[in-house]
Short mmCIF file of C-alpha atoms in Angstrom, two decimals:
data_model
loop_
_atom_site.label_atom_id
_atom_site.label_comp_id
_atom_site.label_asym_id
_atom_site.label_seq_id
_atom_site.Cartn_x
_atom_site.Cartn_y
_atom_site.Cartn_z
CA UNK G 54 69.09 68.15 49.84
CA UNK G 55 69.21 64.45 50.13
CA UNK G 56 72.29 63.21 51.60
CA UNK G 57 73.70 59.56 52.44
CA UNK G 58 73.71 57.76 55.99
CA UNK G 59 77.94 58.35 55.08
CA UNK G 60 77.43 62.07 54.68
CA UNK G 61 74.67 61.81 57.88
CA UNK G 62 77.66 60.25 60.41
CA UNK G 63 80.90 62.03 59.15
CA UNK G 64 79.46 64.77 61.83
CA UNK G 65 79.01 63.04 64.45
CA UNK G 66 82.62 60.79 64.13
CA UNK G 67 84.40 64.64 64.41
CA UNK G 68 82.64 65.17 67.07
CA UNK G 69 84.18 62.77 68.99
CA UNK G 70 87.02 63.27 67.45
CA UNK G 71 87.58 67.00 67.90
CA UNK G 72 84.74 68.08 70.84
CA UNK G 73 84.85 67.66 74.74
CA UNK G 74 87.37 65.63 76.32
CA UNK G 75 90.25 63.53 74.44
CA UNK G 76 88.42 60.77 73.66
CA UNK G 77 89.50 56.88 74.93
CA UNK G 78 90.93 54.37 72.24
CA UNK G 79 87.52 52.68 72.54
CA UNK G 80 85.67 55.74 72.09
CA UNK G 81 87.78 56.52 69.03
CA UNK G 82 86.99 52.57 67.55
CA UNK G 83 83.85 53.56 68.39
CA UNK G 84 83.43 56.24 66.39
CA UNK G 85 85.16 55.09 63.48
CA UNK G 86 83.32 52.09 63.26
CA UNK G 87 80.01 53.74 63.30
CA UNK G 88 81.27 55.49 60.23
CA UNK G 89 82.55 52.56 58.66
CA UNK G 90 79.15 51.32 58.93
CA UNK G 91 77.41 53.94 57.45
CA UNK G 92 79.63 54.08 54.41
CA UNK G 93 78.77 50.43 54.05
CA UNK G 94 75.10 50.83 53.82
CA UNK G 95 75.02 53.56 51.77
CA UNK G 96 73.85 53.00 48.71
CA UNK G 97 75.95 53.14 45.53
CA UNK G 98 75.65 56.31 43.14
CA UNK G 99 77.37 57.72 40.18
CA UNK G 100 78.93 60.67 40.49
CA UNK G 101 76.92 64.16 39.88
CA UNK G 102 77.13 65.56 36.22
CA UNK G 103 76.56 68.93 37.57
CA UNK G 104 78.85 71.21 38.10
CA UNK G 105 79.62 71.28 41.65
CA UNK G 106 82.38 72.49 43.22
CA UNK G 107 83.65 71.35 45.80
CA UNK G 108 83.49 72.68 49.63
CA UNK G 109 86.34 74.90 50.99
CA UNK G 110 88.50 72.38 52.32
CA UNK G 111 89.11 72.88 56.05
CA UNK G 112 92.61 72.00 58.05
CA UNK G 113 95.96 72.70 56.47
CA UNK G 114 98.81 73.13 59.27
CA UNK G 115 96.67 74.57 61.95
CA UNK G 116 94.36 71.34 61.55
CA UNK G 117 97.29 68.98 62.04
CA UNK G 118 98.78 70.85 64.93
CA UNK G 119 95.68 70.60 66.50
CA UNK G 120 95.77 66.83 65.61
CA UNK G 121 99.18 66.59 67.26
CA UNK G 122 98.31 67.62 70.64
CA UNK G 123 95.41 66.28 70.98
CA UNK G 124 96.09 63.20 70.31
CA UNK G 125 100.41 62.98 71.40
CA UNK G 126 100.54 59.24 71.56
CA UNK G 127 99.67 58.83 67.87
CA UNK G 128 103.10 60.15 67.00
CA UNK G 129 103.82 61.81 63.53
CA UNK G 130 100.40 60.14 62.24
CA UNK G 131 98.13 63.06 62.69
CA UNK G 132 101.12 65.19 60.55
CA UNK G 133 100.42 63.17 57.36
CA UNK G 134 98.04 65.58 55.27
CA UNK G 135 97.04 63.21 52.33
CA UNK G 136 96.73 66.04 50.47
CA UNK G 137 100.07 66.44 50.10
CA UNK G 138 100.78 63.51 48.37
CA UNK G 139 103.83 60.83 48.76
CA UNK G 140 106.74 63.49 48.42
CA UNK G 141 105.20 66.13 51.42
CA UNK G 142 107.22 66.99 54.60
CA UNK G 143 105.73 66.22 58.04
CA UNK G 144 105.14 69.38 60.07
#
């Protein structure tokens, strides 16, 4: 399967994210600008009209937790699941 330099990097910026050591600030700019930059040169597409469904989504509470002490000076950031939507409850 074919897959976009987006798709390609998304790996490797949860790697840094979630692997090894707490990663810096900088390492964390880093990262997300190397994904920025991939989702910039990837080339436009319309959406598949096959039916795919989607991947088993990954995370939930036990994701965010995670998030939370991990990364403790971020606050109640990591506790947003956008998922939820604008009414959800942190935590």
């Amino acid at each position: 399967m074919h897959t976009s330099p987006a798709i390609d990097a998304a790996p490797q910026f949860m790697a840094v994210v979630q692997d090894g050591q707490v990663p810096t600030d900088a390492a964390l700019t880093g990262a997300l600008g190397r994904r920025i930059a991939a989702y910039h040169v990837t080339a436009d597409a319309e959406p598949s009209d096959g039916d795919l469904e989607a991947p088993p989504r990954e995370g939930g509470p036990d994701l965010f937790r995670r998030a939370v002490a991990r990364f403790p000076d971020y606050s109640l950031y990591p506790l947003a699941d956008p998922a939820d939507g604008s009414d959800a409850k942190l935590g």
